[in-house]
Structures are given as structure tokens and as C-alpha cells.
């Protein structure tokens, strides 16, 4: 592949190969000397049209650990503010001959469109409610390092499913690797036709997470709701917020995940987020390793200008 646009299109073997590579990158990242030179002389541009803490900084660190020259394009102070389009912005950056563009955009499909217009490799860092492939890969890496395998696990993905590219990429990846996926949340936040993705759906948290090995919480994305469904925080937390009492319905050795950013006290109780079953900080560490693995895999296919 020249691009990584989604989990869709990756075979189980390709996913597992990326996870194996990421395990090696964890070791590199835990050394005092963290540098490799597989991307030496290459230019990586991070082009984020939406806010990010974890994804943008970990792509920057990952590129630098592999020896690339990394540039973070500041959209807020760019000519996008003067009305320059996505495609014109991409064409302009492409003319500077980068090797890799890492792109986040608020519109589903925007990154795919852009990939057709540029000559470099493109990585999807999140497009609307569509896909966030490196998030699903880092989640899978985190799970596999604790549970040994993904196959046969029960993973409950909970909360605001309809607005979540994280949920969509995780459903695709977890299904590809043979996990049982349960979606839990209010029916108003469940996408239509989701049953076709090979998942079970639940509106009751205690029923939905019963026996789950992994409880993956999602952020309530109020900025994408346009006033259509804005429950009170108290009501949402009461029914769908993960506290210890609800978590005790999952498997005794269940682990808790959240892609971040978290709304503490809305979808997750701070005591659970910071508790012994939480993998949230570890997910962030795995994010760097997975992005190194993806960049290194694409490096084998980068054109030699
Ligand atoms: N999980 C995630 O994508 O976080 P950011 O929005 O901070 O990058």
C-alpha cells in the first residue's frame, strides 16, 4: 500500500504484521537512544484541520524517531482561513515534495479525496465520523500486549457510537481479527444499519458489558450533535457513564480503555479512568509505536523522486 486511509482494505495478516512491527518500536521507544534512520532525508507534513493532542504529537514524535524531517502545518494561521480549499492546500504542500502527508479533517472521505490528488503517501489521522485507523491499531496493540491475542475476546465499545471514527475503525479491526464486538449506548447514538457490521447492540450498560474482556469508552462528541441529542451530563453519566459498579459486570480481569480526550464525569468516572483496570496512559505510549510502525511500513513504498 502507498497510503493508510482506513482499516478497511487491510487484511488480517497486514494488521498483524503492523502490530508485530509496533511491538519492536515499543522497545526502540523505551531505549535511551530512540532514533532510527529509515526515514532519514524524508519529509513528513502533518496537516490537521481538526484539533488534536495525541495523534498529532505522536505522529511528530514517531516521524522524528525514524529520522524524518517533520513539519506541522498550522491550519489556524494558514491560507485555509482565507478560503483556500482542501485540494488547493494539498496541491500547494505537494509541490514542496513531501514524502508523507498525515491528514485529519472534519469531513468523512476528505482524506481519500486528497490522496487521489497528491503524489506522496497519505495517512488518515481521522476523517469525520468515518475512520481513524492508527487509533484502532494502537488499541489492538494495547489489548494484545495484555491479553496475548485479539481472537476470541469480547470487546464492548460504549457511548457515542454514531459520531465515532474510533468505533468504526475498531469494529473493522476487531472483526477482522476474530473478536466479538458489542456496541452499548443510547439508541439515538447508535448508527442505522450497524448490525450489518457483524456486531451486537445494547442500550443497557450492565447487560451490554456483561462478561466483556475489554470495555472501551468513547467521548460524548457534543460538538458534532447540532443540538439533535444533547442529554444532560447527569443523565448520561447515570445510564452510560462507566463507574466501578457498572464495570463490575464485566469479566473480573476486564480492562478499560478510552481513546481520549476524556470527559471525566460524563462518560467515565475519574476513579475508573485512573484505576488499576485502566489502560488509558498505555494507549498513548502505544500510539507512538504504532505510528512508527505505519510510517516504517509505508517507507518501503515511498516513491524515489
Ligand atoms: N484519540 C485521539 O485521536 O486523540 P486526539 O484527538 O487528541 O488526537
Coordinates of C-alpha atoms and ligand atoms in Angstrom, one line a residue:
X1 CA 0.0 0.0 0.0
X2 CA 1.2 3.6 -0.7
X3 CA -1.4 5.1 1.7
X4 CA -3.1 4.2 5.0
X5 CA -6.6 5.5 4.6
X6 CA -8.5 3.1 6.8
X7 CA -8.6 -0.3 8.4
X8 CA -11.0 -1.2 5.6
X9 CA -8.7 -2.7 2.9
X10 CA -6.2 -4.2 5.3
X11 CA -6.1 -8.0 5.5
X12 CA -5.8 -9.7 9.0
X13 CA -2.2 -10.6 8.0
X14 CA -1.3 -7.0 7.3
X15 CA -2.8 -5.8 10.6
X16 CA -0.9 -8.5 12.5
X17 CA 2.3 -7.5 10.7
X18 CA 1.9 -3.9 11.7
X19 CA 1.2 -5.0 15.3
X20 CA 4.4 -7.1 15.3
X21 CA 6.4 -4.2 13.9
X22 CA 4.8 -1.9 16.6
X23 CA 6.0 -4.3 19.3
X24 CA 9.5 -3.7 18.1
X25 CA 9.0 0.0 18.1
X26 CA 7.9 -0.1 21.7
X27 CA 11.4 -1.5 22.5
X28 CA 13.1 1.3 20.5
X29 CA 11.0 3.9 22.2
X30 CA 12.0 2.6 25.7
X31 CA 15.7 2.9 25.0
X32 CA 17.7 6.0 25.9
X33 CA 18.7 6.3 22.2
X34 CA 15.4 6.3 20.4
X35 CA 16.5 7.2 16.9
X36 CA 16.3 5.0 13.7
X37 CA 17.2 6.3 10.3
X38 CA 14.7 4.6 8.0
X39 CA 13.1 7.9 7.1
X40 CA 16.3 10.0 7.0
X41 CA 16.1 12.5 4.2
X42 CA 12.3 12.1 4.0
X43 CA 9.8 15.0 4.7
X44 CA 6.6 14.4 6.6
X45 CA 3.9 17.1 6.9
X46 CA 1.2 16.9 9.5
X47 CA -1.9 18.6 8.2
X48 CA -4.6 18.8 10.9
X49 CA -7.8 20.6 10.1
X50 CA -9.3 19.5 13.4
X51 CA -7.9 19.8 16.9
X52 CA -5.6 17.0 18.2
X53 CA -3.3 16.4 21.2
X54 CA -2.4 12.7 21.0
X55 CA -2.5 11.9 17.3
X56 CA -0.6 15.0 16.0
X57 CA 2.1 14.9 18.7
X58 CA 2.6 11.2 18.4
X59 CA 2.9 11.4 14.6
X60 CA 5.5 14.1 15.1
X61 CA 7.5 12.1 17.6
X62 CA 7.2 8.9 15.5
X63 CA 8.5 10.6 12.4
X64 CA 11.4 12.2 14.3
X65 CA 12.3 8.9 15.9
X66 CA 12.6 7.4 12.4
X67 CA 14.8 10.3 11.3
X68 CA 12.3 12.2 9.1
X69 CA 12.1 16.0 8.8
X70 CA 8.6 16.7 10.3
X71 CA 6.7 19.9 9.7
X72 CA 3.4 20.7 11.5
X73 CA 1.2 22.8 9.3
X74 CA -0.7 25.2 11.4
X75 CA -4.1 25.4 9.7
X76 CA -5.3 28.1 12.1
X77 CA -2.8 30.5 10.7
X78 CA -2.8 29.2 7.1
X79 CA -4.5 30.4 4.0
X80 CA -7.3 28.0 4.7
X81 CA -8.6 30.9 6.8
X82 CA -8.6 33.0 3.6
X83 CA -10.8 30.4 1.8
X84 CA -8.2 28.2 0.2
X85 CA -9.8 24.8 -0.4
X86 CA -8.6 21.4 0.9
X87 CA -7.5 20.3 -2.5
X88 CA -5.6 23.6 -3.3
X89 CA -4.0 23.4 0.1
X90 CA -2.9 19.8 -0.5
X91 CA -1.7 20.6 -4.0
X92 CA 0.4 23.5 -2.6
X93 CA 2.0 21.3 0.0
X94 CA 2.5 18.5 -2.6
X95 CA 4.5 20.9 -4.7
X96 CA 7.1 21.1 -1.9
X97 CA 7.7 17.4 -2.5
X98 CA 6.9 15.9 0.9
X99 CA 7.1 12.1 1.1
X100 CA 4.3 11.7 3.6
X101 CA 1.2 13.7 4.4
X102 CA -0.6 12.9 7.7
X103 CA -4.1 14.4 7.5
X104 CA -7.0 15.0 9.9
X105 CA -10.2 16.5 8.5
X106 CA -13.7 17.0 9.8
X107 CA -15.4 15.6 6.7
X108 CA -15.7 11.9 6.1
X109 CA -14.0 10.9 2.9
X110 CA -11.8 14.1 2.7
X111 CA -8.6 12.2 3.2
X112 CA -9.4 9.7 0.5
X113 CA -10.2 12.6 -1.9
X114 CA -6.9 14.3 -1.0
X115 CA -4.9 11.0 -1.5
X116 CA -6.0 10.9 -5.1
X117 CA -4.7 14.5 -5.7
X118 CA -1.2 14.2 -4.4
X119 CA 1.9 12.1 -5.3
X120 CA 3.1 11.4 -1.8
X121 CA 1.9 8.8 0.7
X122 CA -1.2 9.8 2.8
X123 CA -2.1 8.6 6.3
X124 CA -5.6 9.2 7.6
X125 CA -5.3 10.7 11.1
X126 CA -9.2 10.8 11.4
X127 CA -11.8 11.9 8.8
X128 CA -15.1 12.9 10.2
X129 CA -17.1 10.0 11.6
X130 CA -15.5 7.7 9.1
X131 CA -12.1 6.1 10.1
X132 CA -9.2 6.6 12.5
X133 CA -7.0 3.6 11.5
X134 CA -4.0 4.3 13.7
X135 CA -6.2 4.6 16.8
X136 CA -7.7 1.2 16.1
X137 CA -4.2 -0.2 15.6
X138 CA -2.9 1.3 18.8
X139 CA -5.9 0.0 20.7
X140 CA -5.3 -3.5 19.2
X141 CA -1.6 -3.4 20.2
X142 CA -2.5 -2.4 23.8
X143 CA -5.1 -5.2 24.0
X144 CA -2.8 -7.8 22.5
X145 CA 0.1 -6.9 24.9
X146 CA -2.2 -7.6 27.9
X147 CA -4.4 -10.4 26.6
X148 CA -2.0 -12.2 24.3
X149 CA -4.4 -12.2 21.4
X150 CA -7.4 -10.5 20.0
X151 CA -9.2 -13.6 18.7
X152 CA -12.0 -14.8 20.9
X153 CA -12.1 -11.7 23.2
X154 CA -15.3 -9.9 23.9
X155 CA -14.9 -6.1 23.4
X156 CA -17.7 -3.7 24.5
X157 CA -17.5 -0.3 22.7
X158 CA -19.7 2.1 24.7
X159 CA -21.2 5.5 24.3
X160 CA -21.4 7.9 21.4
X161 CA -21.0 5.3 18.6
X162 CA -22.7 7.3 15.8
X163 CA -20.1 10.1 15.8
X164 CA -17.1 7.9 16.4
X165 CA -14.5 7.1 13.7
X166 CA -12.7 5.3 16.6
X167 CA -15.6 3.0 17.0
X168 CA -15.9 2.3 13.2
X169 CA -12.1 1.6 12.8
X170 CA -12.1 -0.6 15.9
X171 CA -15.2 -2.6 14.7
X172 CA -13.5 -3.3 11.4
X173 CA -10.2 -4.3 13.0
X174 CA -11.6 -6.4 15.9
X175 CA -13.9 -8.2 13.5
X176 CA -11.0 -8.9 11.1
X177 CA -9.0 -10.4 14.0
X178 CA -11.9 -12.5 15.3
X179 CA -13.1 -10.7 18.4
X180 CA -16.8 -10.5 19.5
X181 CA -17.8 -6.8 19.4
X182 CA -20.7 -5.5 21.5
X183 CA -21.9 -1.9 21.0
X184 CA -23.5 -0.2 24.0
X185 CA -25.2 3.2 24.1
X186 CA -28.4 5.2 23.8
X187 CA -30.3 4.2 20.6
X188 CA -30.1 7.8 19.4
X189 CA -26.3 7.5 19.3
X190 CA -26.3 4.1 17.5
X191 CA -25.7 4.3 13.7
X192 CA -28.5 3.0 11.5
X193 CA -27.7 -0.4 9.9
X194 CA -24.8 -1.1 12.3
X195 CA -26.0 -4.7 12.7
X196 CA -24.7 -5.3 9.2
X197 CA -21.1 -4.7 10.5
X198 CA -21.4 -8.0 12.5
X199 CA -21.8 -6.6 15.9
X200 CA -24.4 -6.9 18.7
X201 CA -26.1 -3.8 20.1
X202 CA -27.3 -3.0 23.6
X203 CA -28.9 0.1 25.2
X204 CA -28.4 -1.2 28.8
X205 CA -24.8 -0.8 30.0
X206 CA -24.8 -3.5 32.6
X207 CA -26.3 -6.0 30.1
X208 CA -24.0 -4.8 27.3
X209 CA -20.7 -5.1 29.1
X210 CA -21.6 -8.3 31.0
X211 CA -18.6 -10.6 30.7
X212 CA -16.6 -8.3 28.5
X213 CA -12.8 -8.6 28.5
X214 CA -12.3 -5.1 27.3
X215 CA -14.6 -2.1 28.0
X216 CA -13.8 0.7 25.5
X217 CA -15.4 4.0 26.4
X218 CA -16.0 6.8 23.8
X219 CA -16.1 10.5 24.2
X220 CA -19.6 12.1 24.0
X221 CA -19.0 14.3 20.9
X222 CA -21.3 17.2 21.6
X223 CA -19.6 19.4 19.0
X224 CA -21.0 17.0 16.3
X225 CA -24.5 16.9 17.6
X226 CA -26.1 20.1 16.1
X227 CA -28.5 20.2 19.0
X228 CA -30.1 16.9 18.0
X229 CA -29.2 14.9 21.1
X230 CA -27.7 16.7 24.0
X231 CA -28.6 14.9 27.2
X232 CA -27.8 16.4 30.5
X233 CA -24.4 15.3 31.8
X234 CA -26.0 13.8 34.9
X235 CA -28.5 11.8 32.9
X236 CA -25.8 10.5 30.5
X237 CA -23.5 9.5 33.3
X238 CA -26.3 7.8 35.2
X239 CA -27.2 5.5 32.3
X240 CA -24.0 5.2 30.3
X241 CA -21.1 6.5 32.3
X242 CA -18.6 3.9 33.4
X243 CA -18.3 3.7 37.1
X244 CA -16.9 0.8 39.2
X245 CA -20.4 -0.6 39.9
X246 CA -21.1 -1.0 36.2
X247 CA -17.6 -2.2 35.4
X248 CA -18.0 -5.0 38.0
X249 CA -20.5 -6.6 35.5
X250 CA -17.6 -7.1 33.0
X251 CA -15.2 -10.0 33.3
X252 CA -13.2 -10.0 36.6
X253 CA -10.0 -9.2 34.7
X254 CA -11.6 -6.7 32.4
X255 CA -9.5 -3.8 31.2
X256 CA -10.8 -0.2 30.5
X257 CA -9.8 1.9 27.5
X258 CA -10.6 5.4 26.2
X259 CA -9.0 7.0 23.1
X260 CA -9.1 10.4 24.7
X261 CA -9.8 13.2 25.1
X262 CA -11.9 12.2 28.1
X263 CA -14.9 14.0 29.5
X264 CA -14.3 13.0 33.1
X265 CA -17.6 12.5 34.9
X266 CA -19.6 12.3 31.7
X267 CA -18.7 9.0 30.0
X268 CA -16.2 7.8 32.6
X269 CA -15.8 8.1 36.4
X270 CA -12.3 9.6 37.2
X271 CA -11.8 6.8 39.7
X272 CA -12.2 4.2 36.9
X273 CA -10.1 6.3 34.4
X274 CA -7.2 6.4 36.9
X275 CA -7.9 3.0 38.5
X276 CA -6.0 -0.3 38.3
X277 CA -8.1 -1.7 35.3
X278 CA -7.3 1.4 33.1
X279 CA -5.0 1.2 30.1
X280 CA -5.6 4.8 29.1
X281 CA -2.0 6.0 29.6
X282 CA -0.6 2.9 28.0
X283 CA -2.7 3.6 24.9
X284 CA -0.9 6.9 24.5
X285 CA 2.5 5.1 24.6
X286 CA 1.3 2.5 22.1
X287 CA 0.2 5.4 19.8
X288 CA 3.8 6.4 19.2
X289 CA 4.9 2.8 18.5
X290 CA 2.0 2.1 16.1
X291 CA 2.6 5.4 14.2
X292 CA 6.3 4.5 13.9
X293 CA 5.3 1.0 12.5
X294 CA 2.9 2.6 10.0
X295 CA 5.5 5.1 8.8
X296 CA 8.1 2.4 8.6
X297 CA 5.8 0.2 6.6
X298 CA 5.0 3.0 4.2
X299 CA 8.7 3.9 3.9
X300 CA 9.1 0.7 1.9
X301 CA 6.7 2.0 -0.7
X302 CA 7.7 5.7 -0.8
X303 CA 8.5 6.8 -4.3
X304 CA 12.1 7.8 -5.0
X305 CA 11.7 11.2 -6.6
Ligands
LIG1 N1 -7.5 9.8 20.3 C1 -7.3 10.9 19.6 O1 -7.4 10.9 18.3 O2 -6.9 12.0 20.3 P1 -6.6 13.4 19.7 O3 -7.9 14.0 19.1 O4 -6.1 14.2 20.9 O5 -5.6 13.3 18.6

